[in-house]
Coordinates of C-alpha atoms in Angstrom, one line a residue:
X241 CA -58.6 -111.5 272.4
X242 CA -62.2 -111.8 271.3
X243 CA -63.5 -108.8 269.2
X244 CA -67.1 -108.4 270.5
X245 CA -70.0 -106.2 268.9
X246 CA -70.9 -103.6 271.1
X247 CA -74.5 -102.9 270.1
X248 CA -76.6 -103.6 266.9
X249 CA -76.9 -100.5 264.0
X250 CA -80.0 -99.6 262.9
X251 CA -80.2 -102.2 259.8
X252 CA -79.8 -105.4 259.8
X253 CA -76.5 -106.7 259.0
X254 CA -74.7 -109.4 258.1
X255 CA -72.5 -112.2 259.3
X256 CA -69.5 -110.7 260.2
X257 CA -68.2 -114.1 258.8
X258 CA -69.7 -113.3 255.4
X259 CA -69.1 -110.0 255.5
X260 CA -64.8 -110.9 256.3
X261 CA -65.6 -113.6 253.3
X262 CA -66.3 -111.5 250.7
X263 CA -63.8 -108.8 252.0
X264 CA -61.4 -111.7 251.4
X265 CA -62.7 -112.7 247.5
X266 CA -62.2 -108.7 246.7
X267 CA -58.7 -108.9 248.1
X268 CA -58.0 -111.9 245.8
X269 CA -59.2 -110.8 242.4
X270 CA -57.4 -107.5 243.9
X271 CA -54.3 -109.6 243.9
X272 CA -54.8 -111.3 240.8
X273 CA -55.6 -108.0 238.6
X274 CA -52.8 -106.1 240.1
X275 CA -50.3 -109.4 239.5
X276 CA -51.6 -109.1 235.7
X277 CA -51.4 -105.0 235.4
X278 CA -47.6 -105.2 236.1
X279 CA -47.4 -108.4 233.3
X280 CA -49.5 -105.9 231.3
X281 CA -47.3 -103.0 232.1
X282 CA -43.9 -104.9 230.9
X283 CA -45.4 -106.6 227.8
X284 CA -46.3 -102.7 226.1
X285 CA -42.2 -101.9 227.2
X286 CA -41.1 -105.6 225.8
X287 CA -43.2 -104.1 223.1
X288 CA -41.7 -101.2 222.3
X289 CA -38.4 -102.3 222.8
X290 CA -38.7 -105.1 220.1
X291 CA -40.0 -101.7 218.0
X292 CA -36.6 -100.3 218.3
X293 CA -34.7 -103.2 217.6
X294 CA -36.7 -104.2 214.6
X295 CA -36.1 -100.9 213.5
X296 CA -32.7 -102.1 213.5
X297 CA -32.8 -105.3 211.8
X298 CA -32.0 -105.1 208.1
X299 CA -35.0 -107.4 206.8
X300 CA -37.3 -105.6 204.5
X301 CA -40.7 -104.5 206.5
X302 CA -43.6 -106.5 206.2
X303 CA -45.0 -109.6 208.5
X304 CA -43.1 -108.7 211.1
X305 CA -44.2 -105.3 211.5
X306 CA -47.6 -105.8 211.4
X307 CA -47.6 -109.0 214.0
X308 CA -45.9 -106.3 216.6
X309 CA -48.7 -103.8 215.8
X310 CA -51.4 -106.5 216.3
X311 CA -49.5 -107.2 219.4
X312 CA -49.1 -103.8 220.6
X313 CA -52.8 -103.3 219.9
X314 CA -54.4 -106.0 221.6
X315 CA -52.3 -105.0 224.8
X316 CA -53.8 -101.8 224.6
X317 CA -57.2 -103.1 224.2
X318 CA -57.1 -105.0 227.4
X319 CA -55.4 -102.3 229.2
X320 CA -58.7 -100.0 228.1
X321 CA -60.4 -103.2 229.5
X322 CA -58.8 -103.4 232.8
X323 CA -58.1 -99.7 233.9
X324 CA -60.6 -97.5 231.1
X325 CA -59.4 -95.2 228.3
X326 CA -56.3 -93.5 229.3
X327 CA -56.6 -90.4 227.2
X328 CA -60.0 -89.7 229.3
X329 CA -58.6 -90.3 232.4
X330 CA -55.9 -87.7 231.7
X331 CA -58.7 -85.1 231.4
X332 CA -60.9 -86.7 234.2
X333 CA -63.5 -87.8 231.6
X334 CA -65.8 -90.5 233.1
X335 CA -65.5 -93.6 231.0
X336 CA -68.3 -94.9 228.9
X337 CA -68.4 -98.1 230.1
X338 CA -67.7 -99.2 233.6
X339 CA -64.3 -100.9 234.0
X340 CA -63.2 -103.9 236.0
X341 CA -61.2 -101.7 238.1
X342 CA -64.7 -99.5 238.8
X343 CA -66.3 -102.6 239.6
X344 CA -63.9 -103.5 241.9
X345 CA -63.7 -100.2 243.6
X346 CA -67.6 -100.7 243.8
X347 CA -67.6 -103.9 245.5
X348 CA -64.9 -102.7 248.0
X349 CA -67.1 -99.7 249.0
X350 CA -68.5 -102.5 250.9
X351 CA -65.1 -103.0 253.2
X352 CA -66.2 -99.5 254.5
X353 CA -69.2 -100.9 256.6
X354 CA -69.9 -103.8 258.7
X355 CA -73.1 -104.2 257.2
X356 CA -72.0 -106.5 254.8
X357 CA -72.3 -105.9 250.8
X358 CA -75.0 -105.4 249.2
X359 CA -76.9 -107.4 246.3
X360 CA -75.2 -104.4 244.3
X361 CA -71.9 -105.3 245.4
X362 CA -71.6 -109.0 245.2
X363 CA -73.0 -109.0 241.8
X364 CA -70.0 -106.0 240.9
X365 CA -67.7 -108.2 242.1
X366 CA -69.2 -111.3 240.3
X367 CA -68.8 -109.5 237.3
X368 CA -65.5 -108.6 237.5
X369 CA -64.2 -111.7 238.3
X370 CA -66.1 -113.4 235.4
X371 CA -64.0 -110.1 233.0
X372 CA -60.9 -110.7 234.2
X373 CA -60.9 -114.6 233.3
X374 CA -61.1 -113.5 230.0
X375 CA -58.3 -110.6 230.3
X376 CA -56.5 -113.3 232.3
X377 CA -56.6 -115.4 229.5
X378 CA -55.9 -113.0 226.5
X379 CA -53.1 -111.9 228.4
X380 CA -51.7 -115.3 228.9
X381 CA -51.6 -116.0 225.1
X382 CA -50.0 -112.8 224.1
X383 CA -47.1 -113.1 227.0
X384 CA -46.7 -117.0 226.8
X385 CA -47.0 -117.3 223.0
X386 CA -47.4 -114.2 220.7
X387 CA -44.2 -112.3 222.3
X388 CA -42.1 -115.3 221.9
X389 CA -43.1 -116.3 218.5
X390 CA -42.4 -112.8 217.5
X391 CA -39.3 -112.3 219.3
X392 CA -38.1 -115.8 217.9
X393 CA -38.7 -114.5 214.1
X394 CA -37.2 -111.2 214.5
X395 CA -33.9 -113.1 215.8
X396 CA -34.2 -115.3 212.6
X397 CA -34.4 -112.1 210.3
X398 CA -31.3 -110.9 212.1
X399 CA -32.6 -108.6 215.2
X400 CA -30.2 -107.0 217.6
X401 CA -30.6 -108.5 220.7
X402 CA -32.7 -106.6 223.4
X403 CA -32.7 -106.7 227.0
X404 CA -34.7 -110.2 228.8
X405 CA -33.2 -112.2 226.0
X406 CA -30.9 -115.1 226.2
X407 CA -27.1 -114.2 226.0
X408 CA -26.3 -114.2 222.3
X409 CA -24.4 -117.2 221.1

């Protein structure tokens, strides 16, 4: 069937074509933020689970220690990037700076109307697209590189094995 307009608002609006475009772009950045909030989410337990077992480990503290607390830390910062200050949130504080998620949430305000988005909109979602290449990035090099160095040294200093890891030999 063919979905026909049945008479013209009192604006002007756009083409439904651009307007279903950009709906589209939101639900892909949608997809992609979402994809890396779960990574996010199990990289701070990997985290934390590698805090327990080098707890564990019998090697004096030092290196190790401090390259899972710069881990830990840089996870948290691009959490606070990607979804605001948590602590504020739990008391329903607005944030101080707008979030990608806020931006996002702007620029699907437009999905509510078949006026198409506004210059507003677009350049929200512009924005948030350009921040989360960076997150993307960051988060990319801590799961793909940082964790795995760090996990291979704490097996060299004689870590108990945690759950994710290859079968112990």
């Amino acid at each position: 069937f063919q979905v026909e307009r049945m008479y013209e608002g009192a604006l002007p609006s756009a083409d439904p074509q651009v307007t279903v475009a950009f709906w589209r772009e939101i639900e892909a950045l949608n997809g992609r933020t979402s994809a890396a909030r779960v990574v996010l989410r199990e990289a701070m337990e990997r985290v934390e689970l590698l805090q327990k077992a080098l707890i564990r480990t019998a090697a004096a503290p030092g290196q190790l220690e401090t390259d899972l607390d710069v881990l830990e830390e840089a996870l948290a910062d691009l959490d606070e990037q990607l979804s605001g200050t948590r602590a504020k949130q739990g008391i329903g504080e607005k944030q101080d700076e707008p979030t990608l998620g806020t931006r996002q949430s702007f620029a699907w305000t437009s999905s509510r109307s078949t006026y198409g988005p506004t210059a507003s909109q677009r350049r929200s979602l512009e924005i948030a697209a350009e921040e989360f290449s960076g997150i993307r990035a960051e988060l990319a090099r801590l799961v793909e590189t940082e964790m795995p160095r760090i996990e291979r040294a704490m097996q060299a200093a004689g870590a108990p094995w945690i759950e994710g890891q290859k079968l112990p030999d």
